[in-house]
C-alpha positions as YAML, in Angstrom:
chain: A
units: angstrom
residues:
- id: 1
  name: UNK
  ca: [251.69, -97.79, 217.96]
- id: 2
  name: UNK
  ca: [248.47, -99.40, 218.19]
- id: 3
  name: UNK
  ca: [248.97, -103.48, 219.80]
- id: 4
  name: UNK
  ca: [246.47, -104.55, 216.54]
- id: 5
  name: UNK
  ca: [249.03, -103.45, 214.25]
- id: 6
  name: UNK
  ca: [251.95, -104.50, 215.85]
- id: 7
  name: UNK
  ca: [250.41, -108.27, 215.99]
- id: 8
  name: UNK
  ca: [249.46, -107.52, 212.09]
- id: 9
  name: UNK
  ca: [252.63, -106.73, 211.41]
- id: 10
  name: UNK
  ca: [254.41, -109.49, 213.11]
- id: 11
  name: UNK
  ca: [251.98, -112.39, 211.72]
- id: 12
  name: UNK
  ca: [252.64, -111.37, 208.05]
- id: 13
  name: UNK
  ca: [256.89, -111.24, 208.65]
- id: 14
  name: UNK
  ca: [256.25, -114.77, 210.09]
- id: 15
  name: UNK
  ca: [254.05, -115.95, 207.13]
- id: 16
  name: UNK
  ca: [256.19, -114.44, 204.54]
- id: 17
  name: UNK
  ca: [258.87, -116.23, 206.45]
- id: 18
  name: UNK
  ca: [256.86, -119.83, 206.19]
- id: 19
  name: UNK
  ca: [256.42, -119.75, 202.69]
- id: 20
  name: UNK
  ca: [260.01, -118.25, 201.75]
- id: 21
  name: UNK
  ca: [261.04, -121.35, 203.22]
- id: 22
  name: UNK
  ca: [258.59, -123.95, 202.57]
- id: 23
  name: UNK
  ca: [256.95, -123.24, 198.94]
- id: 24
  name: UNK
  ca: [253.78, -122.10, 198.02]
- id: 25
  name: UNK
  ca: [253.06, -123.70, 194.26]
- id: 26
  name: UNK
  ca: [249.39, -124.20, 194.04]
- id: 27
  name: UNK
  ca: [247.99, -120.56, 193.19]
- id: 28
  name: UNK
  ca: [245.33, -119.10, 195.99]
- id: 29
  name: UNK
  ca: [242.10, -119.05, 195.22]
- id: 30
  name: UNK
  ca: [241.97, -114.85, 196.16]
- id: 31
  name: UNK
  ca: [244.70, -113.46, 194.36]
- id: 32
  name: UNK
  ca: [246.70, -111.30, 196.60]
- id: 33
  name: UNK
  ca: [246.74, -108.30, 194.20]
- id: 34
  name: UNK
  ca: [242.89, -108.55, 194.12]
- id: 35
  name: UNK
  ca: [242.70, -108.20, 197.91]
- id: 36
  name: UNK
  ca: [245.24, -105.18, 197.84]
- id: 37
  name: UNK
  ca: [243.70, -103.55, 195.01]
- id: 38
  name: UNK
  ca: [240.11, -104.06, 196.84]
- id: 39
  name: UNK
  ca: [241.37, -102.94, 200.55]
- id: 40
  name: UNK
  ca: [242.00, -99.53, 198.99]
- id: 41
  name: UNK
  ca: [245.15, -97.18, 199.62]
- id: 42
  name: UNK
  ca: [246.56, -98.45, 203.06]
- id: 43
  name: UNK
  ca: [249.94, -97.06, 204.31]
- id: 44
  name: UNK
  ca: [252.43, -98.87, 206.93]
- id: 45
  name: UNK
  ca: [255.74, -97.75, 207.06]
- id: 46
  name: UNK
  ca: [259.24, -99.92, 207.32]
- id: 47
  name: UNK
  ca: [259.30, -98.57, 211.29]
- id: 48
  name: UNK
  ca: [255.95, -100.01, 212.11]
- id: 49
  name: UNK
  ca: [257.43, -103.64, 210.49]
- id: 50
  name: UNK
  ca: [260.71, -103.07, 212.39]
- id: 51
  name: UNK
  ca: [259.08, -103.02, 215.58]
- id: 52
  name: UNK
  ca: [257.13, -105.64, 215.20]
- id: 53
  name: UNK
  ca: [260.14, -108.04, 213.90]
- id: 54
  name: UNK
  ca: [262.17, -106.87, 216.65]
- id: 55
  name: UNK
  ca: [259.39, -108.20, 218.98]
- id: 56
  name: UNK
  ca: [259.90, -111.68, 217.64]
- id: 57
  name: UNK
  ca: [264.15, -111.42, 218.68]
- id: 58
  name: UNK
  ca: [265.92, -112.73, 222.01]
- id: 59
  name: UNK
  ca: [267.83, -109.83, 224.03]
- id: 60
  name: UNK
  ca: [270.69, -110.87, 222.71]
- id: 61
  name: UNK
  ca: [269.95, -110.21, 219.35]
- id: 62
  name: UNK
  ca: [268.39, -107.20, 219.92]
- id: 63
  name: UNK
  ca: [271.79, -105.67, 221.09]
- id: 64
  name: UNK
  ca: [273.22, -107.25, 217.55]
- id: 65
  name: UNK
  ca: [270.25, -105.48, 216.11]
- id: 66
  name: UNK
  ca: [270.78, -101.91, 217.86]
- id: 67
  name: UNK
  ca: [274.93, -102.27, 217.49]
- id: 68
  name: UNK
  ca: [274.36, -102.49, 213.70]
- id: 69
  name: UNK
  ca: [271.75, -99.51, 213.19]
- id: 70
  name: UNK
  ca: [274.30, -97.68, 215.11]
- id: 71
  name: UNK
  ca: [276.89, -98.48, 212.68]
- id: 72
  name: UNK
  ca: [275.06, -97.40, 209.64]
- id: 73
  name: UNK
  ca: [274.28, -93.89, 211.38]
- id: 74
  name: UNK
  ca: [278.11, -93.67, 212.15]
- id: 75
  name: UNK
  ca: [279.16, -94.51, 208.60]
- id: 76
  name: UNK
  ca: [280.30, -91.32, 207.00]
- id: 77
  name: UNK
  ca: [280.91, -92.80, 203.53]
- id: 78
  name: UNK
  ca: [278.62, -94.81, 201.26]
- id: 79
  name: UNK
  ca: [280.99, -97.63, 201.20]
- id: 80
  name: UNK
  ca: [281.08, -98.42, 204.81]
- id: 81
  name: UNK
  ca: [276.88, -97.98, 205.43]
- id: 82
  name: UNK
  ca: [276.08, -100.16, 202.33]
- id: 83
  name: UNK
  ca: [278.33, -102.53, 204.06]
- id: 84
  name: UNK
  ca: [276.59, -102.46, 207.43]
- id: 85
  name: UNK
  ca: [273.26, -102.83, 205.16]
- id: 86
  name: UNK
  ca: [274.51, -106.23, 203.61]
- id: 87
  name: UNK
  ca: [275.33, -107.00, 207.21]
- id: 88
  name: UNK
  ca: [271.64, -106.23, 208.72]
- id: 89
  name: UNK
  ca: [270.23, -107.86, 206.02]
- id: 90
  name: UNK
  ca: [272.04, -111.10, 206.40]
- id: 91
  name: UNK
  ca: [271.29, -111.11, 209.93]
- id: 92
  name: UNK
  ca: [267.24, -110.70, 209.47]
- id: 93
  name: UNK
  ca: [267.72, -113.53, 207.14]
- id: 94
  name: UNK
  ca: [270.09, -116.07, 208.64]
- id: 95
  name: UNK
  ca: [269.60, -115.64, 211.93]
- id: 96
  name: UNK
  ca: [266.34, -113.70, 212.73]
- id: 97
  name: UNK
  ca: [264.90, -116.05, 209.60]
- id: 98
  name: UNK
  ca: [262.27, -112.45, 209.36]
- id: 99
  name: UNK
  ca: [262.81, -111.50, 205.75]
- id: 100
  name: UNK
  ca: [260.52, -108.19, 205.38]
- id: 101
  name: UNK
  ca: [263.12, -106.41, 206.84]
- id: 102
  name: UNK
  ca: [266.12, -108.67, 205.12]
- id: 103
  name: UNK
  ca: [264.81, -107.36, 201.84]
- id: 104
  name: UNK
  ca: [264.56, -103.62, 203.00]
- id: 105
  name: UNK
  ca: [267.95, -103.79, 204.06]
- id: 106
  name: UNK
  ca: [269.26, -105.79, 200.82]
- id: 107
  name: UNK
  ca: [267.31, -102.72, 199.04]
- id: 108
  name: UNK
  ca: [269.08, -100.18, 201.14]
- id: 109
  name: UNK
  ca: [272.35, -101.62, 199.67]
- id: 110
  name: UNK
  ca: [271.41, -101.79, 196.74]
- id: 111
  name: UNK
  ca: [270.05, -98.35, 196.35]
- id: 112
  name: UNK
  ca: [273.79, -97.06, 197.64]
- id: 113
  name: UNK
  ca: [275.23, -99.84, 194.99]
- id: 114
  name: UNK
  ca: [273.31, -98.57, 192.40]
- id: 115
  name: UNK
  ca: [274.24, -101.55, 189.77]
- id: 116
  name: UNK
  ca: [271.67, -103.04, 188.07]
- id: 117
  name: UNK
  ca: [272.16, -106.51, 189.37]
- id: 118
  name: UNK
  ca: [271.27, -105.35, 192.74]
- id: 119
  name: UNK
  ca: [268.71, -102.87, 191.98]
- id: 120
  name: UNK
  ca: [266.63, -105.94, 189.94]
- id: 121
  name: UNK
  ca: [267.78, -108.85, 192.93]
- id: 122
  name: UNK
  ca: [265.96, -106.54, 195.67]
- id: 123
  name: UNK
  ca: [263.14, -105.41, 192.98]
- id: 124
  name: UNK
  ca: [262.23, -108.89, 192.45]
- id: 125
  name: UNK
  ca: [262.43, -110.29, 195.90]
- id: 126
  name: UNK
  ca: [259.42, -107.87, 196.50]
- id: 127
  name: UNK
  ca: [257.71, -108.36, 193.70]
- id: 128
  name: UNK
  ca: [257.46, -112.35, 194.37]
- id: 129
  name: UNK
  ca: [256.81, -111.53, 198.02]
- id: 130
  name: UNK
  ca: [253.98, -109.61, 196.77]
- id: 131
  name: UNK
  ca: [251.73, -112.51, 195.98]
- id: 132
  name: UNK
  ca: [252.70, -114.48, 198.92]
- id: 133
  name: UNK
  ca: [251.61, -111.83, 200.91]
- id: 134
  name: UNK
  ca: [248.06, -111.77, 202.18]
- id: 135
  name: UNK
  ca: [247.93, -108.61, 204.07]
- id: 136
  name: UNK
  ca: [246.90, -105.65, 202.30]
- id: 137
  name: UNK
  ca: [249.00, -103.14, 204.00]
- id: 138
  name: UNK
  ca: [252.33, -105.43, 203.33]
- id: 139
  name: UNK
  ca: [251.64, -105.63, 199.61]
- id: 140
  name: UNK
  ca: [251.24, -102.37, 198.89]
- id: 141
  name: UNK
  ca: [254.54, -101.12, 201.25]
- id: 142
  name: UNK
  ca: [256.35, -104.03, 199.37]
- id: 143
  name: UNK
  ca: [254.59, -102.67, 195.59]
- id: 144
  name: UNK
  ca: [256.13, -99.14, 196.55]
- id: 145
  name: UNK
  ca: [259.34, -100.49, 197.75]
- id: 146
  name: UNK
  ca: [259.74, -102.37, 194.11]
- id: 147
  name: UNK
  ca: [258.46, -99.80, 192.06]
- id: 148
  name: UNK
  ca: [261.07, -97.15, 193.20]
- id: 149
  name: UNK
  ca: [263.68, -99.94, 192.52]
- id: 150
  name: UNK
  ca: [262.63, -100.92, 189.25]
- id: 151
  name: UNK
  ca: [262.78, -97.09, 188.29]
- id: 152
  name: UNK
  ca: [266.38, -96.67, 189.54]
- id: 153
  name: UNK
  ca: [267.01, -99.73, 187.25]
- id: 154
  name: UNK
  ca: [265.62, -98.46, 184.68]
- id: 155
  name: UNK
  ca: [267.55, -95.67, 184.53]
- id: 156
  name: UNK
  ca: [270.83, -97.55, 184.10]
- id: 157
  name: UNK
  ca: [269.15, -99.80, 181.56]
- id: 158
  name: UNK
  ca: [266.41, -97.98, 179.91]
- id: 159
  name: UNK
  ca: [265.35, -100.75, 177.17]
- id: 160
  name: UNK
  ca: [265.73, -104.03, 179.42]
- id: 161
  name: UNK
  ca: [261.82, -105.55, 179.18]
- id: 162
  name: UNK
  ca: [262.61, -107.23, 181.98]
- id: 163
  name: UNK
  ca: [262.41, -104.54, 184.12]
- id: 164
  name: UNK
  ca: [259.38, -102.79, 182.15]
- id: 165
  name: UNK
  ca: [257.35, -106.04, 182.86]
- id: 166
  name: UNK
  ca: [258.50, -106.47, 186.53]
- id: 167
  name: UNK
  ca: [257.75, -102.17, 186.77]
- id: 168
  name: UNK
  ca: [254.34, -102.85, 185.52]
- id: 169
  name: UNK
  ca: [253.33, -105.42, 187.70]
- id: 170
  name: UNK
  ca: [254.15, -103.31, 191.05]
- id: 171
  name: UNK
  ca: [251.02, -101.79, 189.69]
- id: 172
  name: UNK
  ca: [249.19, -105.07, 188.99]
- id: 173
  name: UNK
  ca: [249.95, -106.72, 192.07]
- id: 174
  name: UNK
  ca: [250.87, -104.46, 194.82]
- id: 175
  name: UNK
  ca: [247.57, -102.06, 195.24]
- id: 176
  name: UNK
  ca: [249.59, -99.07, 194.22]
- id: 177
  name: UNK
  ca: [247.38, -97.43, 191.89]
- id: 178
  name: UNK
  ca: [243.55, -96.77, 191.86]
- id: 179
  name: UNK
  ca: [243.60, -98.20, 188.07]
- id: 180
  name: UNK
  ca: [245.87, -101.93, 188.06]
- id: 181
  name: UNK
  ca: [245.40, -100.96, 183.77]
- id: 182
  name: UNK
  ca: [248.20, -98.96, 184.46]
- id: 183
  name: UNK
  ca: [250.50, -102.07, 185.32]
- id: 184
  name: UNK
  ca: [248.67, -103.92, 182.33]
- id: 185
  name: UNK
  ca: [249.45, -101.36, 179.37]
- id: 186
  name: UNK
  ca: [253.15, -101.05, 181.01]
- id: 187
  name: UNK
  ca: [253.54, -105.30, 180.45]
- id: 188
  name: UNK
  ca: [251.46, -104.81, 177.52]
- id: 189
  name: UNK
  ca: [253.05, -102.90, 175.23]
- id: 190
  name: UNK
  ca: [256.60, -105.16, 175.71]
- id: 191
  name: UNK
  ca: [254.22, -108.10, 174.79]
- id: 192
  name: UNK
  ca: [252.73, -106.50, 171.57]
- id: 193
  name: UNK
  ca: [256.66, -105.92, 170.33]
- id: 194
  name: UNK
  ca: [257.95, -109.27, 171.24]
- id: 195
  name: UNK
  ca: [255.09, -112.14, 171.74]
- id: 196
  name: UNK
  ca: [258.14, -114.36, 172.49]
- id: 197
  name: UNK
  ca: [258.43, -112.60, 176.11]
- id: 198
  name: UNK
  ca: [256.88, -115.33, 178.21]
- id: 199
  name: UNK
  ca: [257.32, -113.15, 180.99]
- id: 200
  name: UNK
  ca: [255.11, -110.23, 179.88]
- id: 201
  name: UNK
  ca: [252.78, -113.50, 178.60]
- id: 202
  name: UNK
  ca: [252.55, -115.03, 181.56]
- id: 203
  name: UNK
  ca: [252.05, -111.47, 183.91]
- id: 204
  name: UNK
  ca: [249.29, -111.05, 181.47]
- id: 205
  name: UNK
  ca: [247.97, -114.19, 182.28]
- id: 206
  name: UNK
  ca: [248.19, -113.30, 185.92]
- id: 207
  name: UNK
  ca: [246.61, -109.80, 185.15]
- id: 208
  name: UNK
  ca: [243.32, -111.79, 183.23]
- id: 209
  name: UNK
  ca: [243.61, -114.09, 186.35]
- id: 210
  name: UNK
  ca: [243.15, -111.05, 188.89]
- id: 211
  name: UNK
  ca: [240.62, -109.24, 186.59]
- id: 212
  name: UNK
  ca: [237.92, -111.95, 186.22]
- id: 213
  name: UNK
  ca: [238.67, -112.14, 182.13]
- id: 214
  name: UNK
  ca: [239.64, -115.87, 182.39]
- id: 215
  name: UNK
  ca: [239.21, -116.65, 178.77]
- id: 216
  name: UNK
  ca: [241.71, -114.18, 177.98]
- id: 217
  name: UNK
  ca: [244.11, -115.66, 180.93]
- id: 218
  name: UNK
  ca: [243.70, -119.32, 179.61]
- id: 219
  name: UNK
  ca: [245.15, -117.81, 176.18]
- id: 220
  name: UNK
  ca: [247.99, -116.17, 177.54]
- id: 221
  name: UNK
  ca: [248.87, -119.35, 179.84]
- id: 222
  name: UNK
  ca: [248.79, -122.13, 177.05]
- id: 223
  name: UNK
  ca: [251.05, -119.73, 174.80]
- id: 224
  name: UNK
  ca: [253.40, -119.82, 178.28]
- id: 225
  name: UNK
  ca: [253.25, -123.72, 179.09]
- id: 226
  name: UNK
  ca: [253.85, -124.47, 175.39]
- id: 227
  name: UNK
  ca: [256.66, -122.52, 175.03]
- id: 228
  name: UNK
  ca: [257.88, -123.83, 178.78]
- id: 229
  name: UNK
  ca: [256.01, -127.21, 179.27]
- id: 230
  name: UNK
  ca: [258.03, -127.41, 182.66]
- id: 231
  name: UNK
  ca: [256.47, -124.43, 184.26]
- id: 232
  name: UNK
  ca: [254.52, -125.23, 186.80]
- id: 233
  name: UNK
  ca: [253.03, -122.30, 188.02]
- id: 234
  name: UNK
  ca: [251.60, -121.50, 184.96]
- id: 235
  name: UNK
  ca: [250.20, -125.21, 184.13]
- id: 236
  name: UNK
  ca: [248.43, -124.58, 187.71]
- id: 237
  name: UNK
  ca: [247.21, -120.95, 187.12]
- id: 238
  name: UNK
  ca: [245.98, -122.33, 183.49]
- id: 239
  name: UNK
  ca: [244.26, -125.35, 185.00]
- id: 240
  name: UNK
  ca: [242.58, -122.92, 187.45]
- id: 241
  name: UNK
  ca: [241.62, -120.51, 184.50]
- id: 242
  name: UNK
  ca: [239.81, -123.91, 182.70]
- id: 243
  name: UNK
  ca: [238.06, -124.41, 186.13]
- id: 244
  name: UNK
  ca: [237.26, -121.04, 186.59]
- id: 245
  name: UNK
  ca: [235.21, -121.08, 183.12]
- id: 246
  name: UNK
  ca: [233.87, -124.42, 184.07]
- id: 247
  name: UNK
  ca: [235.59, -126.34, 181.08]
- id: 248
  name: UNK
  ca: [236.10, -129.62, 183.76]
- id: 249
  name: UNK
  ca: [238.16, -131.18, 180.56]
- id: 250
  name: UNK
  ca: [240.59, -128.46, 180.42]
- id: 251
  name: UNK
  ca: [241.10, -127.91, 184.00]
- id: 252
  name: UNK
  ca: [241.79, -131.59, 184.89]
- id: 253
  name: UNK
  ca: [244.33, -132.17, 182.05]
- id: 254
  name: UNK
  ca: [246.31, -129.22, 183.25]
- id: 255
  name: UNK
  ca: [245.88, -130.41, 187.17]
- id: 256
  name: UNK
  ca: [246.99, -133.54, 185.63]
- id: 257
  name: UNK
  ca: [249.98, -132.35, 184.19]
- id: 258
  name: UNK
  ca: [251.15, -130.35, 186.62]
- id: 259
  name: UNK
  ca: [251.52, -133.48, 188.97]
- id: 260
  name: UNK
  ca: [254.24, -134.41, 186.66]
- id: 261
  name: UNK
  ca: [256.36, -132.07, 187.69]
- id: 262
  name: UNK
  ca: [255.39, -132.03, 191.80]
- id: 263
  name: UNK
  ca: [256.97, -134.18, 193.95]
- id: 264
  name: UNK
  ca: [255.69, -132.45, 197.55]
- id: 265
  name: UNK
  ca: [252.60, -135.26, 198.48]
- id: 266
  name: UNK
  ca: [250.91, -132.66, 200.18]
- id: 267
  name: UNK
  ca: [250.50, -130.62, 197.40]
- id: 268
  name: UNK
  ca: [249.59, -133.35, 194.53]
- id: 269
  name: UNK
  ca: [247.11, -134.56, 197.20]
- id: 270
  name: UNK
  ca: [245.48, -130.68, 197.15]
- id: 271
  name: UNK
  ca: [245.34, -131.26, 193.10]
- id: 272
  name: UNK
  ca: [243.97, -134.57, 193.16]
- id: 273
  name: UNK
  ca: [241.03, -133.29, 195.27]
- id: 274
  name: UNK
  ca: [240.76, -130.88, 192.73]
- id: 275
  name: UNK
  ca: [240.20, -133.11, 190.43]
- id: 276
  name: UNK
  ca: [237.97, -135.51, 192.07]
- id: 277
  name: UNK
  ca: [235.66, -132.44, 192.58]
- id: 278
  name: UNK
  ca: [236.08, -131.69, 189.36]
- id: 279
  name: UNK
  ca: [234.51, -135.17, 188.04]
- id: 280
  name: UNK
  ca: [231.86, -134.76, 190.98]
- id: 281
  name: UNK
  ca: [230.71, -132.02, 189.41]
...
């Protein structure tokens, strides 16, 4: 394995790591999905991220590491290796604080579970990671990772929107697909049958966000922050839509309002230059 890709590797478990931990509220300016979709069809597989995470680990917990993955190749019954799965995964997560391979693992067991609670817990934890994620080749591993368990959830519960809207956006976000349409029509066609689904609403938002149609993003958002006036994320993304078409009224009454409901000082100090550039302007 090439020492570039290792160091890739190992910089975006660490930065996935940071903002697990810490927060990331204020949307990025380049929206993740954009850059994946953009970098074209990269592969990396869960080895190559291994590896590199194992790097990062003392000796000693290395030999944890190695006594574990020898368990799960000695467990002759599904029972005992989704056990030793929970038990890797815990460990990349409370001890090794890595969590690219702590949701691989939690997948693993949830795969071998096969309920729909943990099929849509280790869907979702790669979906969000998604669009925390800046590296190309770690969004779309983590977009094919959640798209294969959003399917087997799907096949327990068929009808659940839920999972249709979180299915479609492993194509909006992740860089799985040549066309991200595909992801739209999927989120889409739940939000044309109920307009109530803030979910699909707000992906949609998200989707207008990542296309360049910000008009049509702005819509979707206000229909989300009126119907959850305590949602930040989407008061930020709208406020960014406003700025985005240069309405400088729009944008700084949603930067505005979203310091309502932020209490990090770092963070309402990033929206109040916002704003001041806004009135510069």
């Amino acid at each position: 394995m090439k020492k570039q890709q290792l160091i890739l590797v190992g910089s975006g478990v660490v930065l996935l790591c940071l903002i697990y931990f810490f927060g990331n509220t204020i949307p990025p300016k380049k929206n993740p999905g954009a850059v994946a979709a953009a970098a074209g069809p990269k592969e990396i597989s869960f080895n190559t991220i291994l590896e590199a995470s194992k790097k990062q680990l003392t000796p000693a917990q290395q030999a944890q590491v190695a006594q574990l993955e020898t368990a799960v190749v000695r467990g002759d019954v599904k029972e005992q290796q989704e056990k030793v799965y929970k038990q890797l995964a815990n460990f990349w997560k409370d001890t090794a604080h890595l969590l690219l391979p702590y949701g691989y693992y939690t997948a693993e067991a949830a795969k071998l579970e096969n309920s729909q609670k943990s099929l849509t817990f280790a869907a979702q934890f790669f979906l969000e990671g998604i669009r925390r994620q800046d590296n190309p080749e770690l969004q779309r591993w983590m977009g094919i990772e959640a798209k294969e368990l959003f399917e087997k959830a799907l096949q327990i519960a068929p009808d659940n929107d839920s999972l249709k809207i979180g299915l479609g956006s492993c194509y909006l976000l992740g860089g799985i697909s040549d066309s991200p349409m595909e992801g739209i029509m999927k989120i889409r066609e739940v939000a044309e049958r109920n307009p109530e689904n803030m979910y699909a609403q707000f992906m949609l938002g998200l989707g207008g966000m990542i296309s360049g149609q910000f008009d049509k993003a702005s819509e979707r958002l206000l229909k989300v922050v009126q119907h959850q006036p305590e949602n930040v994320e989407a008061i930020l993304m709208l406020a960014e839509a406003y700025e985005r078409q240069n309405d400088k009224a729009g944008a700084m009454k949603w930067y505005k309002e979203a310091k309502k409901h932020i209490h990090n000082a770092d963070v309402v100090n990033e929206i109040d230059e916002r704003i001041k550039l806004l009135g510069n302007k």
